[in-house]
Short mmCIF file of C-alpha atoms in Angstrom, two decimals:
data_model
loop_
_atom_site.label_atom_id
_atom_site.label_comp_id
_atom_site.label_asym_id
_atom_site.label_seq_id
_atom_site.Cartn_x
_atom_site.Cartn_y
_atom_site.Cartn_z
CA UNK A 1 0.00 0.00 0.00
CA UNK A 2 2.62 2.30 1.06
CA UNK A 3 5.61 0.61 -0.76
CA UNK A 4 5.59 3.03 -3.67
CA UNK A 5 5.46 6.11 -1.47
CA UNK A 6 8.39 5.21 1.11
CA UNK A 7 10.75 4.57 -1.67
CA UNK A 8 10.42 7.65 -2.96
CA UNK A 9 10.13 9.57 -0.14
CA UNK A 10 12.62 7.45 2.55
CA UNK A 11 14.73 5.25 1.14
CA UNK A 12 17.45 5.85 3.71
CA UNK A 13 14.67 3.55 5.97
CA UNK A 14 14.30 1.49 3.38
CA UNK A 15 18.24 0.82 2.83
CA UNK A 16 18.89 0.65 6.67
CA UNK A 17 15.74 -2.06 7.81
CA UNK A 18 17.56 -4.42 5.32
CA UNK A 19 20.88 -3.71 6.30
CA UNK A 20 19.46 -4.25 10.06
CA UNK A 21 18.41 -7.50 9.13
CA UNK A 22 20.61 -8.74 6.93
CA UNK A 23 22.94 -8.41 9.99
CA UNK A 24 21.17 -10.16 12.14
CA UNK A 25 20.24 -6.99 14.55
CA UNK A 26 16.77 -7.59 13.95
CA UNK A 27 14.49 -10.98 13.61
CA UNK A 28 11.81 -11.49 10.49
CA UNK A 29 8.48 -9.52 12.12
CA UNK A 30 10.06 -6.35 12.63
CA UNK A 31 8.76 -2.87 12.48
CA UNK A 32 11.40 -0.61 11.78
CA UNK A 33 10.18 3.05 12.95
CA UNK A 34 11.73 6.47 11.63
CA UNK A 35 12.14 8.64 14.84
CA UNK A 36 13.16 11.43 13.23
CA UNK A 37 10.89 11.17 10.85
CA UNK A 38 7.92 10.36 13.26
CA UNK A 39 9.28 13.64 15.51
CA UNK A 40 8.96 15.57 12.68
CA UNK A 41 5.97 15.02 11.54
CA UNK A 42 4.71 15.31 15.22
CA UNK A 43 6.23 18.86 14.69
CA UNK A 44 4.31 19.54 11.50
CA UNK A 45 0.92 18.73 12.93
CA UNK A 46 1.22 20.59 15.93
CA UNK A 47 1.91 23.76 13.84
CA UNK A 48 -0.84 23.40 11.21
CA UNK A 49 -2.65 22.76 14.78
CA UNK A 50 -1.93 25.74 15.75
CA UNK A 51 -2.58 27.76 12.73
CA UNK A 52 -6.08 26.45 12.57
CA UNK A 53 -6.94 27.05 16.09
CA UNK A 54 -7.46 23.29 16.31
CA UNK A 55 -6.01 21.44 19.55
CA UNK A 56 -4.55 17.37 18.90
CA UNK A 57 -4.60 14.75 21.32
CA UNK A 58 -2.00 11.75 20.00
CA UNK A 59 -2.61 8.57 19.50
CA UNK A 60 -0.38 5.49 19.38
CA UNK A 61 -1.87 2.24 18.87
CA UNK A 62 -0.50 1.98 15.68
CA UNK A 63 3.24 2.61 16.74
CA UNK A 64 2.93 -0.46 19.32
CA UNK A 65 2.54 1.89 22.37
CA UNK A 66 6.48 2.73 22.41
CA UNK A 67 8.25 4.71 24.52
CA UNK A 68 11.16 6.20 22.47
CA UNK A 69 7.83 7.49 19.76
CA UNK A 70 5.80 8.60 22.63
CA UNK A 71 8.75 10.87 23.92
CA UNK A 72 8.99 12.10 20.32
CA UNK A 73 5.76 12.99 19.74
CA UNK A 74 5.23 14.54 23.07
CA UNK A 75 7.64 16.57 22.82
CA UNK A 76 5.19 18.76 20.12
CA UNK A 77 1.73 17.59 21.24
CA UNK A 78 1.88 17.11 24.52
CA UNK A 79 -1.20 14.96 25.46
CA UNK A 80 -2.54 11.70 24.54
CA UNK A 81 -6.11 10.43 23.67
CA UNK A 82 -5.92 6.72 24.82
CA UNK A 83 -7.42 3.78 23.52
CA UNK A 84 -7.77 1.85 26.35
CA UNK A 85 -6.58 1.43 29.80
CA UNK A 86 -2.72 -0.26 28.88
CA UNK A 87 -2.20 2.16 26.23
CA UNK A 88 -3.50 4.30 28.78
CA UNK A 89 -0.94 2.95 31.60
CA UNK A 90 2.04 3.01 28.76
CA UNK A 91 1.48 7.05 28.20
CA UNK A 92 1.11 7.84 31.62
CA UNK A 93 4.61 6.14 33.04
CA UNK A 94 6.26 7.86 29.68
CA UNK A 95 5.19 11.44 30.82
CA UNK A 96 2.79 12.52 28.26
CA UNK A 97 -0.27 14.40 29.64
CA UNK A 98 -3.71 12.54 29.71
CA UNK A 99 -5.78 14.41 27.27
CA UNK A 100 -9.05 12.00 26.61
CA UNK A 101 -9.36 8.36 28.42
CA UNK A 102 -11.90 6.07 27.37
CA UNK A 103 -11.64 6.89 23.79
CA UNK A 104 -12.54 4.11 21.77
CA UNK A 105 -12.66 1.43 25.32
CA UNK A 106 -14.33 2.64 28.51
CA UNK A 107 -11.97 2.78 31.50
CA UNK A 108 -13.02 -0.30 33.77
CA UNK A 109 -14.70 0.97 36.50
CA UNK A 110 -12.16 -0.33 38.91
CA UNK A 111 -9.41 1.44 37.15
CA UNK A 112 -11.24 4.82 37.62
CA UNK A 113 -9.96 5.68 40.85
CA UNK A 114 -5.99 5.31 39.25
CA UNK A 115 -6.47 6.77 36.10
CA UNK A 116 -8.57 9.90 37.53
CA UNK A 117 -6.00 10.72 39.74
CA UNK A 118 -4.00 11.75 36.78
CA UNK A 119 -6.59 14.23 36.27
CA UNK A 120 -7.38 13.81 32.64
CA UNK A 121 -8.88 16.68 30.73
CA UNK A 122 -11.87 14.29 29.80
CA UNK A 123 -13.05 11.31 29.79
CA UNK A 124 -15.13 9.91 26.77
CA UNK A 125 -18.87 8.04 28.43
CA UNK A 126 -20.79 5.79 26.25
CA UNK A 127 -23.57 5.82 28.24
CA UNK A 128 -25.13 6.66 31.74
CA UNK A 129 -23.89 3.78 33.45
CA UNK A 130 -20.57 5.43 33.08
CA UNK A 131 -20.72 8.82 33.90
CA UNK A 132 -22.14 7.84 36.83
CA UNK A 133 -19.29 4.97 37.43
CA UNK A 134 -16.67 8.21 36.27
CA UNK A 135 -18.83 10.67 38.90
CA UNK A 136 -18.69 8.17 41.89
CA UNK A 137 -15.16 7.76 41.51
CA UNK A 138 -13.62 11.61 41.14
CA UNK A 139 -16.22 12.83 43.65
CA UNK A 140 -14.03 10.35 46.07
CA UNK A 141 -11.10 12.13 44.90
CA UNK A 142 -12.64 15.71 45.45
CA UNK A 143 -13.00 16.91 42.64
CA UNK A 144 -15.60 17.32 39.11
CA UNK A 145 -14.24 15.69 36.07
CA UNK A 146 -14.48 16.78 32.59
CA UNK A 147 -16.15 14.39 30.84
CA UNK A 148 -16.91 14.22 26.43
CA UNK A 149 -20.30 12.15 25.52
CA UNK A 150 -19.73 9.72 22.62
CA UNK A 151 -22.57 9.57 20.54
CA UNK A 152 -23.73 6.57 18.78
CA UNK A 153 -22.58 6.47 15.23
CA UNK A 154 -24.59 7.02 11.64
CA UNK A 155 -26.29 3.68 10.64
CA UNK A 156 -23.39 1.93 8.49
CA UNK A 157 -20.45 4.05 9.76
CA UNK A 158 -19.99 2.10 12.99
CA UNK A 159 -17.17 -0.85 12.79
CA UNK A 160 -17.82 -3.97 14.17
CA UNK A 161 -16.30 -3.88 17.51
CA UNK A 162 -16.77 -0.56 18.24
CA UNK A 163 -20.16 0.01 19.01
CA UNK A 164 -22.06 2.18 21.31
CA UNK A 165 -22.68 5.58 22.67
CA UNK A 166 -25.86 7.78 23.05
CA UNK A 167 -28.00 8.13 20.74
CA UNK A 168 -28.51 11.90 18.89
CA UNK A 169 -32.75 11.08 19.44
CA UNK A 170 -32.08 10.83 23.41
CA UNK A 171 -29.13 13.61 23.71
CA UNK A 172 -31.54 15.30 25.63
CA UNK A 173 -32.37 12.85 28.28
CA UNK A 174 -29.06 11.60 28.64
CA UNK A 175 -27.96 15.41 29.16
CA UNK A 176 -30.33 15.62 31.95
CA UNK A 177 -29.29 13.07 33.59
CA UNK A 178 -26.05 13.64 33.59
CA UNK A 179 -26.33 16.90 34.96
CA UNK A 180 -27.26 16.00 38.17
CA UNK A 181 -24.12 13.84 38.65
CA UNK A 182 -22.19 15.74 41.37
CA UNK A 183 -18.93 14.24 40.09
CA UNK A 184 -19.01 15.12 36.14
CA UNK A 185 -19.49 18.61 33.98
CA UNK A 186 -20.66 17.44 30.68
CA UNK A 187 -17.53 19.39 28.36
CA UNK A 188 -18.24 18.24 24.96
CA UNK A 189 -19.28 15.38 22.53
CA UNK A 190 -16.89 12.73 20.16
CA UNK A 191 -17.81 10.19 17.34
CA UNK A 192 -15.43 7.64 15.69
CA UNK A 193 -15.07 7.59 12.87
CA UNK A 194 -15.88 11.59 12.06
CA UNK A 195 -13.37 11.85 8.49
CA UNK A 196 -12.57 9.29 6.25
CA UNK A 197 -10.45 9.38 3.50
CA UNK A 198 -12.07 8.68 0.14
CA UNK A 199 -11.68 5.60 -1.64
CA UNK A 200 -10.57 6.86 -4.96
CA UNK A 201 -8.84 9.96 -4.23
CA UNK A 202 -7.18 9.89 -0.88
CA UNK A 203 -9.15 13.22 0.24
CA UNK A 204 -10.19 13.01 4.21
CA UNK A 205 -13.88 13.98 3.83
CA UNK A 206 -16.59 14.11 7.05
CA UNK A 207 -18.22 11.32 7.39
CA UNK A 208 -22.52 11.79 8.84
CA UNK A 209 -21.12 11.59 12.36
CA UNK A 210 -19.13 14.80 11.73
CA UNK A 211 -22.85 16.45 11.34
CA UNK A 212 -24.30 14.53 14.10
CA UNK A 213 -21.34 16.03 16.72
CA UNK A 214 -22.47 19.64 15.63
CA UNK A 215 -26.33 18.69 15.71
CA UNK A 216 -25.32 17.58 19.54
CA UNK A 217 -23.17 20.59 20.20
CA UNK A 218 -26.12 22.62 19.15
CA UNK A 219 -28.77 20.63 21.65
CA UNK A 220 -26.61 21.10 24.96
CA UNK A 221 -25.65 24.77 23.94
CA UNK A 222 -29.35 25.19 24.37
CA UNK A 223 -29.34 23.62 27.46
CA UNK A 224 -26.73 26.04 29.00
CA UNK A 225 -23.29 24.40 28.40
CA UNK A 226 -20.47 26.41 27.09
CA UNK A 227 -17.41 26.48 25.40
CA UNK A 228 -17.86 22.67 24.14
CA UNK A 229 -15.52 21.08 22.92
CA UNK A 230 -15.67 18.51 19.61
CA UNK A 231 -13.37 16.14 19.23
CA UNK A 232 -13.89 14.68 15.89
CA UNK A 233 -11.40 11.99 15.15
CA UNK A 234 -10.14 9.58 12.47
CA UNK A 235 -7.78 10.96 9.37
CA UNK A 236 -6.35 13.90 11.57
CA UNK A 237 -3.64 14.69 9.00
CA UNK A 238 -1.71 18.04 7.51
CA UNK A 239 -4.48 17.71 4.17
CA UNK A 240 -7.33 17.38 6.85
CA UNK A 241 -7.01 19.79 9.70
CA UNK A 242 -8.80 22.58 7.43
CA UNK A 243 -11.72 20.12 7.40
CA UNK A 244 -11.87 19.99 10.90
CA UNK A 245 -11.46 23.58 11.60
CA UNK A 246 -14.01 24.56 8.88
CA UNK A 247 -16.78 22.45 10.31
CA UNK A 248 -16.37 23.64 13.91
CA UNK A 249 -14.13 20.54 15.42
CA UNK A 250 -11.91 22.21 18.53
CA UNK A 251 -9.76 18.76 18.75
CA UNK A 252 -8.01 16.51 16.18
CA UNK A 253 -6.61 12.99 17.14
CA UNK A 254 -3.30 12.12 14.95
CA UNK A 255 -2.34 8.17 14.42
CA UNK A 256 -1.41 7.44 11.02
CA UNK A 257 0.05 10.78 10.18
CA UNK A 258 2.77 10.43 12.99
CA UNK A 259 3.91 7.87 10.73
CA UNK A 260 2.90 9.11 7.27
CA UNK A 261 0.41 6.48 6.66
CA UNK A 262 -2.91 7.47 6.04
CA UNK A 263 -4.81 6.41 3.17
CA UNK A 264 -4.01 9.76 1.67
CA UNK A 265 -0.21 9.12 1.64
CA UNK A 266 -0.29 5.61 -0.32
CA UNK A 267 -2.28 8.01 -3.26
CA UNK A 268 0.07 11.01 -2.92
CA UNK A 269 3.65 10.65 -1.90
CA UNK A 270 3.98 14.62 -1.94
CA UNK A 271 1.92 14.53 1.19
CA UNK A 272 3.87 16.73 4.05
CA UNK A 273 3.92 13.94 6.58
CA UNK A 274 7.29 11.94 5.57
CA UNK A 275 6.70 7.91 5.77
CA UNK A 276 7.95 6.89 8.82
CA UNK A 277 8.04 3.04 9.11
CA UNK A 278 8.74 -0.38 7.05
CA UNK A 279 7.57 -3.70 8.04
CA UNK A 280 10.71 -6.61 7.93
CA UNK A 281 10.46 -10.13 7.74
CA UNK A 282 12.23 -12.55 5.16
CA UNK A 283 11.42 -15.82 3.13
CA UNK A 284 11.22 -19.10 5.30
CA UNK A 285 10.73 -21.28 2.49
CA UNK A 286 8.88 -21.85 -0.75
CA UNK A 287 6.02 -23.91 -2.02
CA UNK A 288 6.05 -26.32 -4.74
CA UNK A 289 4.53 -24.43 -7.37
CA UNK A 290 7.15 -21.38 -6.85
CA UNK A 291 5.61 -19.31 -4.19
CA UNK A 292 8.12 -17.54 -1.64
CA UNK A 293 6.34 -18.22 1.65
CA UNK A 294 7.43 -15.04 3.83
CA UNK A 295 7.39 -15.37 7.91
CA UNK A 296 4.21 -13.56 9.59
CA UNK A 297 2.90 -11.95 12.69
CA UNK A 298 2.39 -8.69 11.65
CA UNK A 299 -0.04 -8.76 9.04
CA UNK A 300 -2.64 -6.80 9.43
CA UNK A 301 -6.04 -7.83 8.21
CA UNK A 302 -7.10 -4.08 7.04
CA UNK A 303 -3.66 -3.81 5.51
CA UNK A 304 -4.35 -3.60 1.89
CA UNK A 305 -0.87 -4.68 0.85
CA UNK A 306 0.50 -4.97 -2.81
CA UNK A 307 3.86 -5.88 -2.98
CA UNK A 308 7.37 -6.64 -1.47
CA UNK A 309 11.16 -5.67 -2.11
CA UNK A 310 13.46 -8.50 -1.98
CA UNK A 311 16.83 -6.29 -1.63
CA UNK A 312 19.35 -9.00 -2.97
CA UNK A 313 17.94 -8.71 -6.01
CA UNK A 314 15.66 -5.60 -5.97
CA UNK A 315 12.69 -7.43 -7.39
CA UNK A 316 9.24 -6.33 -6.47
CA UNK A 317 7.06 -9.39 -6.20
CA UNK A 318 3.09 -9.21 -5.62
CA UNK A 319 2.05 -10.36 -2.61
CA UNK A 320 -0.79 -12.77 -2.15
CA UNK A 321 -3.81 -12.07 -0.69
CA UNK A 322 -5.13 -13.74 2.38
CA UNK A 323 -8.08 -14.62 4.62
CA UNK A 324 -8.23 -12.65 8.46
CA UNK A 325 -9.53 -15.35 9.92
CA UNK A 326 -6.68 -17.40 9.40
CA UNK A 327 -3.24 -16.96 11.56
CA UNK A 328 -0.70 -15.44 9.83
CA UNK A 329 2.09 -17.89 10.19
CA UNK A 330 3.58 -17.08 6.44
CA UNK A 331 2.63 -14.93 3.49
CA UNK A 332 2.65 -15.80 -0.07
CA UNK A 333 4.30 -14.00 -2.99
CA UNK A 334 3.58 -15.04 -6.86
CA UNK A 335 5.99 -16.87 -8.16
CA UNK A 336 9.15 -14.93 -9.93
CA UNK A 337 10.09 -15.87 -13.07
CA UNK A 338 13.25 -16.79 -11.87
CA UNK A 339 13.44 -19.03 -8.97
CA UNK A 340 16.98 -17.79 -7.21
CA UNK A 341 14.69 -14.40 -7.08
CA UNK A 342 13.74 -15.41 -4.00
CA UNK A 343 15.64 -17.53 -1.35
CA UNK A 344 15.06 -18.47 1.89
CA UNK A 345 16.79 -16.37 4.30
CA UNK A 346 16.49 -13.28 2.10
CA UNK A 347 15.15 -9.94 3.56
CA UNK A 348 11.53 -8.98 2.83
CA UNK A 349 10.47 -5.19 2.73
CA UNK A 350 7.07 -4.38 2.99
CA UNK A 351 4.96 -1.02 3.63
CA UNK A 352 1.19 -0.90 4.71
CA UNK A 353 -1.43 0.14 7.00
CA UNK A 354 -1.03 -1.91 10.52
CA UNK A 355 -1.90 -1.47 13.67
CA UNK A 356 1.04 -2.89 15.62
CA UNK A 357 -0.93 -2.98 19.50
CA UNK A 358 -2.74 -5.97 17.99
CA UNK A 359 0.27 -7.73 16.20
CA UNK A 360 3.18 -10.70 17.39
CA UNK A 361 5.56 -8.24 16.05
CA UNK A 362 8.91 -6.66 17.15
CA UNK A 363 9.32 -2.77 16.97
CA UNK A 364 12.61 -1.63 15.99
CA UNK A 365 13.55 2.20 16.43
CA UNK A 366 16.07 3.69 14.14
CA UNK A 367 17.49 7.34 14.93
CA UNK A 368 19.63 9.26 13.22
CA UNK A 369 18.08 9.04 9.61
CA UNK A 370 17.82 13.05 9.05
CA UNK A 371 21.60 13.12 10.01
CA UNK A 372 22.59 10.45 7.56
CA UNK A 373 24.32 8.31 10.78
CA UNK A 374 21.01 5.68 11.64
CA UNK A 375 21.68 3.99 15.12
CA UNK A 376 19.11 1.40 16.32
CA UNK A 377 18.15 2.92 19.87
CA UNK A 378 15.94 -0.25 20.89
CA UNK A 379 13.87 -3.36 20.45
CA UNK A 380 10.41 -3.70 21.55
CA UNK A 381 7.33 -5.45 21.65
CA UNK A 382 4.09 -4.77 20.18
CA UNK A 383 3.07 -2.97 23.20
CA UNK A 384 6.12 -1.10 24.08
CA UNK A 385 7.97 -2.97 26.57
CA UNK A 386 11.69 -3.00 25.64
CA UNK A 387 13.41 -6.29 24.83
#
């Protein structure tokens, strides 16, 4: 998916992650990640941020949770929207600021007491059950937290996995309700997803739940609550923070442009945000018919992957697709033409959408790119903890 893009645009990455593994410094599985390149574009978004009037809580599910990025990154957007309560845990003990908990995965109720005692800005509900749960516990702590309502997604925008929230139709009760919560101040209203890029094009574009978060902005105005905030996530990159700002978001929620990998950026390699990470594994064997069988454990299911760079002989070879309900264990490529193409031992370079949280994988940060001297700084798991 991305292949295309980060040869053009980082091929230092490119030429190092092989040289990494043809060494022997890193194992087949890896996710080599760009620091500079991820600090950077951390940079970037902060200032078009800034320009728009737009405030960005990061998110890093997709970078496996790691330290070394989160340091990076927080160095230019300070705070964190959290996916869940580890990711959660990981920012916290790496010093960024809590921005919004419970983002897409309510806190457990018994890790409220913990995690309010960082004293988050908010704290995305999905329901009343909740914010009362999230009112109990900072009213033991002494004080009123700050709290965003999710609301219930437009009928076929809503992934499987991810549902819930109020819905628009019952705003009103819900608001009512929550009001008399002695522990909560209802502060604004989120959606997931609220841009999406288009299919053809690349170009983030609201999705309905963008106009259902003003609709709801609109409906507790009226009941007396001020200076609202909208957090309107999904796609936060450099092409869509006007977006955002146009339609009245206040907050923006960077992933995939940290690393340069939105849908956007496999279309349009002149994007701003530089590619920022390349997936490594090698061949293990190969089939019968002529298939290179590549190692696995970090394919993604939503990955949308074309091809892979075999560097000993700098073929590109199509990769296979494959069903997500099946393990990983290997990938197939077509079969080359020439059969000592592809050996087994040889280093495999891909480039595609992943979320690493949810992989086997290693993460493998590389510094020093922008300066021309790469160093690997560390080895990691999927979820951050240093090997």
């Amino acid at each position: 998916m991305f292949l295309d893009t980060l040869l053009t645009r980082n091929p230092e990455l490119v030429d190092t992650a092989a040289t990494l593994h043809r060494r022997g410094d890193i194992p087949p599985d890896t996710y080599v990640m760009d620091l500079d390149a991820v600090e950077a574009n951390a940079a970037l978004l902060a200032a078009g941020a800034e320009r728009h009037g737009l405030t960005l809580w990061f998110v890093v599910k997709q970078l496996g949770r790691n330290p070394e990025l989160i340091r990076a990154v927080a160095r230019h957007i300070p705070a964190f929207a959290a996916i869940d309560a580890p990711e959660a845990r990981t920012l916290h003990a790496t010093g960024a600021r809590a921005g919004n908990l419970g983002h897409l995965v309510q806190i457990p109720h018994r890790a409220l007491p913990e995690m309010l005692a960082w004293r988050p800005e908010t704290v995305t509900v999905f329901d009343l059950a909740n914010a009362r749960a999230v009112s109990d516990a900072a009213r033991a702590l002494g004080f009123r937290q700050d709290v965003l309502i999710r609301l219930e997604g437009a009928e076929g925008t809503v992934y499987p996995g991810q549902e819930g929230g109020v819905p628009l139709t019952v705003l009103d009760d819900f608001a009512a309700a929550a009001e008399r919560l002695p522990g909560v101040r209802i502060a604004g209203v989120t959606a997931f997803p609220c841009v999406l890029c288009d299919r053809e094009t690349g170009i983030p574009q609201a999705t309905p739940n963008f106009e259902l978060l003003v609709k709801a902005r609109e409906l507790l105005a009226a009941r007396g609550h001020h200076d609202l905030k909208l957090s309107a996530p999904s796609a936060t990159c450099m092409a869509s923070l006007p977006l955002l700002a146009e339609r009245g978001a206040t907050h923006g929620e960077p992933g995939h442009s940290l690393t340069g990998t939105t849908p956007l950026h496999a279309l349009d390699p002149h994007q701003p945000e530089k590619p920022a990470y390349v997936y490594v594994t090698e061949v293990a064997h190969t089939l019968a018919d002529g298939r290179p069988a590549l190692f696995g454990g970090g394919f993604y299911p939503r990955a949308h992957i074309g091809k892979a760079l075999l560097p000993r002989t700098g073929t590109l070879l199509p990769v296979q697709d494959a069903p997500a309900e099946n393990i990983d264990y290997y990938r197939l490529l077509d079969p080359p033409a020439d059969p000592g193409t592809a050996r087994a031992g040889d280093t495999a370079l891909l480039a595609f959408r992943t979320q690493i949280f949810v992989t086997r994988s290693t993460v493998a940060v590389v510094a020093g790119l922008a300066s021309g001297k790469p160093r690997l700084t560390g080895l990691y798991d999927a979820q951050g903890r240093a090997l």
